[in-house]
Amino acid sequence: MPTSCDLLLCASCVVTQNTSRETIENGAVAVTGGRIAAVGPRPALAAAYAPAETLDLGRAMLLPGLINAHTHAAMTLFRGLADDLPITTWLTEHIWPMEKRLTPGAIRLGALAACAEMLASGTTCFADLYFFAAETARAASETGMRAVVGEGVLDFPTPSARTPAEALDLTRDLFDSLRGHPRIRPMVAAHSPYAASAETLRACAAFARNQDAILNLHAAEGTTENADSLKNTGKRVIPHLHSLGVLGENCLLAHCVHTDAADHAILAQTGTKVAHCPKSNAKLSSGAAPVPAMLTAGVTVGLGTDGAASNNALNLFSEMGFASLTHKLVTGDPTAFPAQAALDAATLGGAACLGIPDIGAIAPGRHADLAALSLDRPNMTPLHNAPSQAVYAASGAEVVLTMVAGRVVYRDGRFPDLDYPALAAEVRDMARHLAGHRP
Ligand SMILES: [Zn+2]
């Protein structure tokens, strides 16, 4: 007797990202209750399961949904407003003044736009550090995405909090309101060691530990951060964070561009995770994070886009390709950060960074968070090696279907949970308002 299941999803190629990194030709995935019941060759699964629905994607590559380990979703509103500037000028003269105008309504629109962009390019889960985080959580929930969201805690006033204590109050509210949510988790988000004092960082770390939650911050991104940290604390950024008790298995640091072997040893020993954001680092000339060295040292690395003001897209396919090419370019070694490593960072690495072990692979028991790329596109033909095609040839525009927890949340240009044309019009109006223009 075949076993019943909700859905049998069939595709000509299934990239499992399981422990043996198996790719299955003419494969199928059985989904039930939002989770993967089985994955294997289509004939075997078709015989073993009696699905309520069968969805045959034809010539398509089915991948685990990609995981964006670091972004500021609502910054889609600032896309293209301040390009080609040094990081300090960009932040202090452009981004921070514009952020003063942000309201909960603006965050909601920007985050909805970000969710649409991510879903349309195969991203099913993201980690967000920004302001009015409850609005980002709501946007992610409404669009059917999975997310881990945190309210930015800084020592100076933000659009949502006048003091770090107020930001921690908002963090507490976020934890209360998201308790039991099936897809959205709260985290603690301190901006960075340069925008948060030792006292603030210690308070954030304690809160995160008590809640068994992720603690997210930016670290060692800009070229002067280590020198500034040495002057102010007597230590480089990573040892400073270590001395405060901030690092650990639950700690996720974005960037880590300016890190050395001693830093990597600390990160590996404490189990601290790194969200690598190569395009943002390149655009702001921050440098190339020494990711191959981190991986050799045993550090877990995920891949993030950072916000749309410094990328300017929230597309993990272009991020994977750029990451791989960057490490080959800066190391002079064409074997550095191969396609499989880039795909690992965007799937399994992201899952580890966010503390969600049951995403990031197409394997029994994991959430049915999936993305399908059309293999009918000229740039996807022929297919010899699936990770290579996903990392070096795909642009993200090939995504024909995105599924989160067994639900189709994007298909062929449409979002079942979103009136996208109406949203886009509102986003354009809001972006114009924030930029200081009048209609
Ligand atoms: Zn960032």
Short mmCIF file of C-alpha atoms and ligand atoms in Angstrom, two decimals:
data_model
loop_
_atom_site.label_atom_id
_atom_site.label_comp_id
_atom_site.label_asym_id
_atom_site.label_seq_id
_atom_site.Cartn_x
_atom_site.Cartn_y
_atom_site.Cartn_z
CA MET A 1 0.00 0.00 0.00
CA PRO A 2 1.45 3.38 -0.97
CA THR A 3 1.83 5.89 1.86
CA SER A 4 -0.29 9.01 1.55
CA CYS A 5 1.38 12.42 1.36
CA ASP A 6 0.25 15.99 0.61
CA LEU A 7 2.39 16.59 -2.45
CA LEU A 8 4.79 14.86 -4.81
CA LEU A 9 7.10 17.43 -6.39
CA CYS A 10 8.95 16.14 -9.46
CA ALA A 11 11.91 17.68 -11.29
CA SER A 12 14.51 16.50 -13.78
CA CYS A 13 17.27 17.30 -11.27
CA VAL A 14 17.14 17.38 -7.46
CA VAL A 15 20.14 18.86 -5.64
CA THR A 16 19.75 17.41 -2.15
CA GLN A 17 22.65 19.02 -0.25
CA ASN A 18 22.51 15.89 1.92
CA THR A 19 25.66 14.65 3.68
CA SER A 20 26.95 13.04 0.46
CA ARG A 21 25.90 16.06 -1.65
CA GLU A 22 23.86 13.79 -3.87
CA THR A 23 22.17 15.08 -7.03
CA ILE A 24 19.25 12.95 -8.25
CA GLU A 25 18.28 12.85 -11.93
CA ASN A 26 14.56 12.51 -12.63
CA GLY A 27 13.90 12.98 -8.93
CA ALA A 28 10.95 13.60 -6.67
CA VAL A 29 10.27 14.97 -3.21
CA ALA A 30 7.35 13.76 -1.12
CA VAL A 31 6.00 16.50 1.17
CA THR A 32 3.63 16.06 4.05
CA GLY A 33 2.66 18.42 6.87
CA GLY A 34 5.07 21.04 5.50
CA ARG A 35 8.06 18.72 5.84
CA ILE A 36 9.97 16.45 3.48
CA ALA A 37 8.83 12.86 3.90
CA ALA A 38 11.17 11.37 1.29
CA VAL A 39 13.43 12.28 -1.62
CA GLY A 40 14.65 9.94 -4.34
CA PRO A 41 14.25 8.80 -7.94
CA ARG A 42 10.79 9.65 -9.27
CA PRO A 43 9.76 6.08 -10.23
CA ALA A 44 10.55 4.82 -6.71
CA LEU A 45 8.68 7.65 -4.96
CA ALA A 46 5.74 7.47 -7.38
CA ALA A 47 5.37 3.79 -6.42
CA ALA A 48 5.81 4.37 -2.69
CA TYR A 49 3.53 7.39 -2.24
CA ALA A 50 -0.10 8.22 -2.98
CA PRO A 51 0.02 12.03 -3.09
CA ALA A 52 -3.03 14.28 -2.76
CA GLU A 53 -1.39 16.42 -5.45
CA THR A 54 1.45 15.94 -7.94
CA LEU A 55 3.40 18.90 -9.26
CA ASP A 56 5.67 18.07 -12.18
CA LEU A 57 8.16 20.88 -12.79
CA GLY A 58 9.61 19.17 -15.87
CA ARG A 59 13.10 20.30 -16.87
CA ALA A 60 13.98 22.04 -13.63
CA MET A 61 16.64 22.00 -10.92
CA LEU A 62 15.16 21.66 -7.45
CA LEU A 63 17.36 23.09 -4.69
CA PRO A 64 16.96 23.63 -0.97
CA GLY A 65 15.62 27.18 -0.52
CA LEU A 66 18.54 29.57 -0.15
CA ILE A 67 19.16 31.22 3.23
CA ASN A 68 20.17 34.87 3.45
CA ALA A 69 22.27 35.00 6.63
CA HIS A 70 22.49 38.78 6.83
CA THR A 71 20.25 41.54 5.54
CA HIS A 72 18.34 44.68 6.44
CA ALA A 73 15.19 43.96 4.46
CA ALA A 74 13.52 47.38 4.58
CA MET A 75 16.63 49.03 3.12
CA THR A 76 15.15 48.14 -0.28
CA LEU A 77 13.64 51.65 0.08
CA PHE A 78 17.18 53.12 -0.17
CA ARG A 79 18.27 51.08 -3.18
CA GLY A 80 20.37 53.25 -5.48
CA LEU A 81 20.13 56.37 -3.31
CA ALA A 82 23.76 56.53 -2.16
CA ASP A 83 26.15 54.52 -4.32
CA ASP A 84 29.89 54.73 -4.93
CA LEU A 85 30.81 56.29 -1.57
CA PRO A 86 33.28 55.45 1.24
CA ILE A 87 31.60 53.47 4.05
CA THR A 88 31.79 56.23 6.70
CA THR A 89 30.42 58.91 4.35
CA TRP A 90 27.81 56.45 3.11
CA LEU A 91 26.68 55.62 6.65
CA THR A 92 26.95 58.97 8.46
CA GLU A 93 25.97 61.41 5.68
CA HIS A 94 23.43 59.34 3.75
CA ILE A 95 22.03 56.21 5.40
CA TRP A 96 21.71 57.36 9.02
CA PRO A 97 20.06 60.72 8.12
CA MET A 98 17.58 58.96 5.80
CA GLU A 99 16.88 56.31 8.44
CA LYS A 100 15.70 59.09 10.80
CA ARG A 101 12.58 59.37 8.60
CA LEU A 102 11.70 55.69 8.86
CA THR A 103 8.34 54.81 10.36
CA PRO A 104 6.75 51.42 11.09
CA GLY A 105 4.73 51.80 7.87
CA ALA A 106 7.88 52.42 5.82
CA ILE A 107 9.60 49.39 7.35
CA ARG A 108 6.58 47.27 6.52
CA LEU A 109 6.60 48.32 2.84
CA GLY A 110 10.37 47.97 2.49
CA ALA A 111 10.33 44.54 4.13
CA LEU A 112 7.43 43.32 1.96
CA ALA A 113 9.36 44.45 -1.13
CA ALA A 114 12.44 42.61 0.16
CA CYS A 115 10.47 39.42 0.80
CA ALA A 116 9.08 39.55 -2.75
CA GLU A 117 12.57 40.05 -4.18
CA MET A 118 14.03 37.21 -2.13
CA LEU A 119 11.21 34.77 -2.90
CA ALA A 120 11.47 35.55 -6.62
CA SER A 121 15.16 34.62 -6.49
CA GLY A 122 14.80 31.39 -4.52
CA THR A 123 15.50 32.62 -0.98
CA THR A 124 13.18 31.06 1.58
CA CYS A 125 14.69 32.31 4.85
CA PHE A 126 16.55 35.42 5.98
CA ALA A 127 18.17 36.92 9.07
CA ASP A 128 17.25 40.57 9.54
CA LEU A 129 18.81 43.22 11.76
CA TYR A 130 16.97 46.53 11.56
CA PHE A 131 14.50 48.89 13.25
CA PHE A 132 10.78 48.33 14.03
CA ALA A 133 11.62 44.63 13.67
CA ALA A 134 8.03 43.66 14.52
CA GLU A 135 7.02 45.09 11.12
CA THR A 136 9.65 43.00 9.31
CA ALA A 137 8.42 39.94 11.18
CA ARG A 138 4.86 40.73 10.08
CA ALA A 139 5.93 41.20 6.45
CA ALA A 140 7.83 37.91 6.43
CA SER A 141 4.88 36.15 8.04
CA GLU A 142 2.37 37.56 5.53
CA THR A 143 4.47 36.58 2.50
CA GLY A 144 4.91 33.04 3.80
CA MET A 145 8.67 33.32 4.32
CA ARG A 146 10.81 31.96 7.12
CA ALA A 147 12.87 34.56 8.99
CA VAL A 148 14.88 35.37 12.09
CA VAL A 149 14.45 39.04 13.00
CA GLY A 150 16.13 41.31 15.52
CA GLU A 151 15.66 44.90 16.67
CA GLY A 152 18.92 46.85 16.21
CA VAL A 153 20.36 47.89 19.60
CA LEU A 154 22.64 50.92 19.39
CA ASP A 155 24.00 53.38 21.95
CA PHE A 156 22.55 56.34 20.08
CA PRO A 157 18.92 57.05 19.13
CA THR A 158 17.45 54.96 16.30
CA PRO A 159 14.17 55.50 14.41
CA SER A 160 12.50 53.07 16.84
CA ALA A 161 14.31 53.58 20.17
CA ARG A 162 15.90 56.55 21.96
CA THR A 163 18.19 54.43 24.12
CA PRO A 164 19.64 50.90 24.12
CA ALA A 165 17.29 50.11 27.03
CA GLU A 166 14.30 51.03 24.83
CA ALA A 167 15.67 48.88 22.00
CA LEU A 168 16.00 45.97 24.44
CA ASP A 169 12.39 46.58 25.54
CA LEU A 170 11.35 46.29 21.87
CA THR A 171 13.44 43.13 21.67
CA ARG A 172 11.57 41.73 24.67
CA ASP A 173 8.22 42.61 23.02
CA LEU A 174 9.38 40.87 19.84
CA PHE A 175 10.19 37.69 21.76
CA ASP A 176 6.75 37.82 23.42
CA SER A 177 4.82 38.44 20.19
CA LEU A 178 6.63 35.74 18.16
CA ARG A 179 6.43 33.00 20.76
CA GLY A 180 5.13 29.87 19.06
CA HIS A 181 5.20 31.32 15.51
CA PRO A 182 5.77 28.44 13.10
CA ARG A 183 8.18 30.30 10.79
CA ILE A 184 9.38 33.57 12.33
CA ARG A 185 11.87 33.60 15.18
CA PRO A 186 13.18 36.54 17.17
CA MET A 187 16.87 37.18 17.77
CA VAL A 188 18.91 39.76 19.65
CA ALA A 189 20.67 42.24 17.36
CA ALA A 190 23.31 44.66 18.58
CA HIS A 191 24.50 46.84 15.70
CA SER A 192 28.27 46.52 16.16
CA PRO A 193 31.05 46.96 18.72
CA TYR A 194 31.57 50.53 17.47
CA ALA A 195 27.88 51.49 17.87
CA ALA A 196 27.28 49.57 21.12
CA SER A 197 29.29 49.93 24.33
CA ALA A 198 30.74 47.02 26.29
CA GLU A 199 27.83 47.36 28.71
CA THR A 200 25.24 47.25 25.90
CA LEU A 201 26.94 44.26 24.25
CA ARG A 202 27.05 42.37 27.57
CA ALA A 203 23.34 43.07 28.14
CA CYS A 204 22.48 41.82 24.63
CA ALA A 205 24.60 38.69 25.05
CA ALA A 206 22.96 37.91 28.40
CA PHE A 207 19.47 38.41 26.95
CA ALA A 208 20.24 36.12 24.00
CA ARG A 209 21.69 33.41 26.27
CA ASN A 210 18.67 33.54 28.58
CA GLN A 211 16.31 33.19 25.62
CA ASP A 212 18.45 30.56 23.86
CA ALA A 213 18.38 32.86 20.83
CA ILE A 214 20.78 34.04 18.14
CA LEU A 215 22.85 37.15 18.88
CA ASN A 216 23.64 39.01 15.66
CA LEU A 217 26.05 41.91 15.11
CA HIS A 218 28.35 43.44 12.49
CA ALA A 219 32.04 42.93 13.20
CA ALA A 220 35.38 43.80 11.57
CA GLU A 221 33.71 45.16 8.44
CA GLY A 222 35.49 48.47 7.78
CA THR A 223 39.21 48.99 7.28
CA THR A 224 39.72 51.06 10.47
CA GLU A 225 37.69 48.96 12.93
CA ASN A 226 40.62 47.01 14.36
CA ALA A 227 42.77 50.13 14.80
CA ASP A 228 39.85 51.99 16.44
CA SER A 229 39.12 49.01 18.69
CA LEU A 230 42.80 48.76 19.72
CA LYS A 231 42.77 52.45 20.62
CA ASN A 232 39.49 52.28 22.57
CA THR A 233 39.71 48.84 24.19
CA GLY A 234 43.32 47.69 23.80
CA LYS A 235 42.11 44.73 21.73
CA ARG A 236 41.26 43.94 18.10
CA VAL A 237 37.51 43.52 17.37
CA ILE A 238 37.26 39.72 17.71
CA PRO A 239 39.34 39.45 20.93
CA HIS A 240 37.36 42.42 22.34
CA LEU A 241 34.05 40.63 21.69
CA HIS A 242 35.52 37.44 23.14
CA SER A 243 36.62 39.22 26.33
CA LEU A 244 33.05 40.51 26.79
CA GLY A 245 31.61 37.00 26.57
CA VAL A 246 29.69 37.87 23.40
CA LEU A 247 31.03 35.06 21.19
CA GLY A 248 29.62 31.53 21.26
CA GLU A 249 27.56 28.94 19.37
CA ASN A 250 24.58 31.33 19.23
CA CYS A 251 26.60 34.31 17.99
CA LEU A 252 26.39 35.34 14.33
CA LEU A 253 28.84 37.99 13.14
CA ALA A 254 28.26 39.71 9.81
CA HIS A 255 31.28 40.45 7.58
CA CYS A 256 34.48 39.60 9.55
CA VAL A 257 36.45 41.07 6.62
CA HIS A 258 39.46 42.17 8.66
CA THR A 259 40.19 39.01 10.60
CA ASP A 260 43.46 37.08 10.96
CA ALA A 261 44.45 33.53 11.93
CA ALA A 262 44.26 34.33 15.67
CA ASP A 263 40.72 35.74 15.18
CA HIS A 264 39.69 32.62 13.22
CA ALA A 265 40.99 30.38 16.01
CA ILE A 266 38.78 32.28 18.50
CA LEU A 267 35.74 32.09 16.19
CA ALA A 268 36.23 28.34 15.64
CA GLN A 269 36.90 27.56 19.30
CA THR A 270 33.82 29.48 20.49
CA GLY A 271 31.58 28.13 17.70
CA THR A 272 30.83 31.68 16.51
CA LYS A 273 29.30 31.82 13.02
CA VAL A 274 30.08 34.27 10.20
CA ALA A 275 27.70 35.76 7.62
CA HIS A 276 29.85 36.49 4.56
CA CYS A 277 28.55 39.43 2.46
CA PRO A 278 31.01 39.68 -0.43
CA LYS A 279 29.11 42.06 -2.73
CA SER A 280 28.45 44.62 -0.01
CA ASN A 281 32.09 44.36 1.10
CA ALA A 282 33.25 44.92 -2.48
CA LYS A 283 30.87 47.80 -3.17
CA LEU A 284 32.00 49.68 -0.03
CA SER A 285 35.65 48.67 -0.69
CA SER A 286 35.74 47.07 2.76
CA GLY A 287 37.84 44.19 1.42
CA ALA A 288 37.43 40.46 0.88
CA ALA A 289 36.74 38.41 4.01
CA PRO A 290 39.32 35.57 4.25
CA VAL A 291 36.60 32.92 4.01
CA PRO A 292 38.78 30.06 2.67
CA ALA A 293 41.05 30.53 5.72
CA MET A 294 38.01 30.65 8.02
CA LEU A 295 36.69 27.38 6.60
CA THR A 296 40.12 25.73 7.01
CA ALA A 297 40.13 26.92 10.63
CA GLY A 298 36.73 25.26 11.15
CA VAL A 299 34.51 28.36 11.24
CA THR A 300 30.90 27.93 10.04
CA VAL A 301 30.14 30.44 7.26
CA GLY A 302 26.80 31.48 5.77
CA LEU A 303 26.13 33.88 2.91
CA GLY A 304 24.31 37.21 3.18
CA THR A 305 23.39 40.01 0.83
CA ASP A 306 23.46 42.78 3.44
CA GLY A 307 20.92 45.55 2.75
CA ALA A 308 19.86 46.72 -0.70
CA ALA A 309 21.60 50.08 -0.11
CA SER A 310 25.01 48.40 -0.26
CA ASN A 311 24.57 45.52 -2.71
CA ASN A 312 22.09 46.56 -4.41
CA ALA A 313 20.14 43.31 -4.81
CA LEU A 314 18.91 40.65 -2.39
CA ASN A 315 19.83 37.82 -4.73
CA LEU A 316 21.81 34.88 -3.36
CA PHE A 317 22.49 33.41 -6.80
CA SER A 318 24.56 36.43 -7.81
CA GLU A 319 26.03 36.46 -4.29
CA MET A 320 27.18 32.81 -4.58
CA GLY A 321 28.83 33.44 -7.94
CA PHE A 322 30.45 36.65 -6.77
CA ALA A 323 31.74 34.97 -3.58
CA SER A 324 33.37 32.16 -5.47
CA LEU A 325 34.99 34.43 -8.05
CA THR A 326 36.17 36.90 -5.40
CA HIS A 327 38.10 34.24 -3.46
CA LYS A 328 39.73 32.93 -6.62
CA LEU A 329 40.71 36.48 -7.56
CA VAL A 330 42.15 37.55 -4.21
CA THR A 331 43.94 34.27 -3.44
CA GLY A 332 45.23 33.70 -6.98
CA ASP A 333 43.98 30.13 -6.55
CA PRO A 334 41.27 28.94 -8.99
CA THR A 335 40.44 26.03 -6.66
CA ALA A 336 39.51 28.44 -3.83
CA PHE A 337 35.85 28.49 -2.67
CA PRO A 338 34.48 26.18 -5.37
CA ALA A 339 30.84 26.15 -6.48
CA GLN A 340 29.94 23.45 -3.93
CA ALA A 341 31.39 25.57 -1.09
CA ALA A 342 29.33 28.57 -2.23
CA LEU A 343 26.16 26.47 -2.40
CA ASP A 344 26.96 24.98 1.02
CA ALA A 345 27.31 28.47 2.52
CA ALA A 346 23.96 29.59 1.03
CA THR A 347 22.12 26.51 2.33
CA LEU A 348 23.63 24.39 5.13
CA GLY A 349 25.89 27.20 6.35
CA GLY A 350 22.95 29.59 6.60
CA ALA A 351 20.90 27.01 8.50
CA ALA A 352 23.72 26.61 11.04
CA CYS A 353 24.17 30.40 11.30
CA LEU A 354 20.49 30.85 12.15
CA GLY A 355 20.32 27.88 14.50
CA ILE A 356 17.65 26.15 12.37
CA PRO A 357 19.10 22.69 11.66
CA ASP A 358 15.99 21.45 9.85
CA ILE A 359 16.39 23.69 6.77
CA GLY A 360 19.19 23.93 4.17
CA ALA A 361 18.89 20.46 2.61
CA ILE A 362 16.35 18.31 0.80
CA ALA A 363 16.32 15.45 3.26
CA PRO A 364 13.62 13.53 5.16
CA GLY A 365 12.38 15.41 8.24
CA ARG A 366 13.54 18.83 7.07
CA HIS A 367 11.09 21.64 6.32
CA ALA A 368 9.91 21.64 2.70
CA ASP A 369 11.65 24.94 1.87
CA LEU A 370 12.57 24.61 -1.80
CA ALA A 371 13.44 26.59 -4.92
CA ALA A 372 13.17 25.41 -8.54
CA LEU A 373 15.16 26.82 -11.45
CA SER A 374 14.06 26.34 -15.04
CA LEU A 375 16.57 24.35 -17.08
CA ASP A 376 14.95 25.50 -20.32
CA ARG A 377 16.79 28.84 -20.23
CA PRO A 378 19.69 29.18 -22.71
CA ASN A 379 22.16 29.95 -19.88
CA MET A 380 21.14 26.73 -18.10
CA THR A 381 21.74 24.41 -21.10
CA PRO A 382 23.35 21.88 -21.07
CA LEU A 383 23.57 20.70 -17.47
CA HIS A 384 26.73 18.80 -16.54
CA ASN A 385 27.17 19.81 -12.92
CA ALA A 386 24.29 21.17 -10.86
CA PRO A 387 26.21 23.18 -8.19
CA SER A 388 28.35 24.73 -10.98
CA GLN A 389 25.21 25.71 -12.92
CA ALA A 390 23.52 27.18 -9.83
CA VAL A 391 26.58 29.21 -8.80
CA TYR A 392 28.28 30.25 -12.05
CA ALA A 393 25.53 30.22 -14.71
CA ALA A 394 22.26 31.06 -12.94
CA SER A 395 21.23 34.67 -12.33
CA GLY A 396 18.24 33.93 -10.09
CA ALA A 397 15.84 34.95 -12.88
CA GLU A 398 15.45 31.23 -13.67
CA VAL A 399 13.49 30.65 -10.45
CA VAL A 400 10.03 29.36 -11.40
CA LEU A 401 8.84 28.17 -8.00
CA THR A 402 9.63 28.88 -4.36
CA MET A 403 8.11 26.87 -1.53
CA VAL A 404 8.25 27.44 2.23
CA ALA A 405 6.99 24.82 4.67
CA GLY A 406 5.32 22.94 1.83
CA ARG A 407 3.37 25.98 0.53
CA VAL A 408 4.01 27.56 -2.86
CA VAL A 409 4.84 31.20 -2.08
CA TYR A 410 6.11 32.20 -5.54
CA ARG A 411 5.38 30.71 -8.93
CA ASP A 412 6.05 31.99 -12.45
CA GLY A 413 6.21 35.65 -11.48
CA ARG A 414 3.25 35.60 -9.08
CA PHE A 415 2.98 35.72 -5.30
CA PRO A 416 -0.19 34.03 -3.99
CA ASP A 417 -0.05 36.03 -0.73
CA LEU A 418 0.76 39.41 -2.24
CA ASP A 419 -0.80 41.97 -4.60
CA TYR A 420 2.63 42.77 -6.00
CA PRO A 421 1.72 45.58 -8.47
CA ALA A 422 -0.11 47.46 -5.69
CA LEU A 423 2.79 46.90 -3.29
CA ALA A 424 5.35 48.12 -5.85
CA ALA A 425 3.38 51.36 -6.35
CA GLU A 426 3.32 51.99 -2.59
CA VAL A 427 7.03 51.20 -2.31
CA ARG A 428 7.87 53.69 -5.07
CA ASP A 429 5.86 56.43 -3.31
CA MET A 430 7.47 55.70 0.06
CA ALA A 431 10.99 55.59 -1.43
CA ARG A 432 10.41 58.99 -3.09
CA HIS A 433 9.18 60.41 0.22
CA LEU A 434 12.19 59.08 2.14
CA ALA A 435 14.59 60.43 -0.45
CA GLY A 436 13.18 63.88 0.28
CA HIS A 437 11.52 64.41 -3.09
CA ARG A 438 7.98 65.64 -3.47
CA PRO A 439 5.68 63.98 -6.01
ZN ZN B 1 24.66 44.78 7.58
#
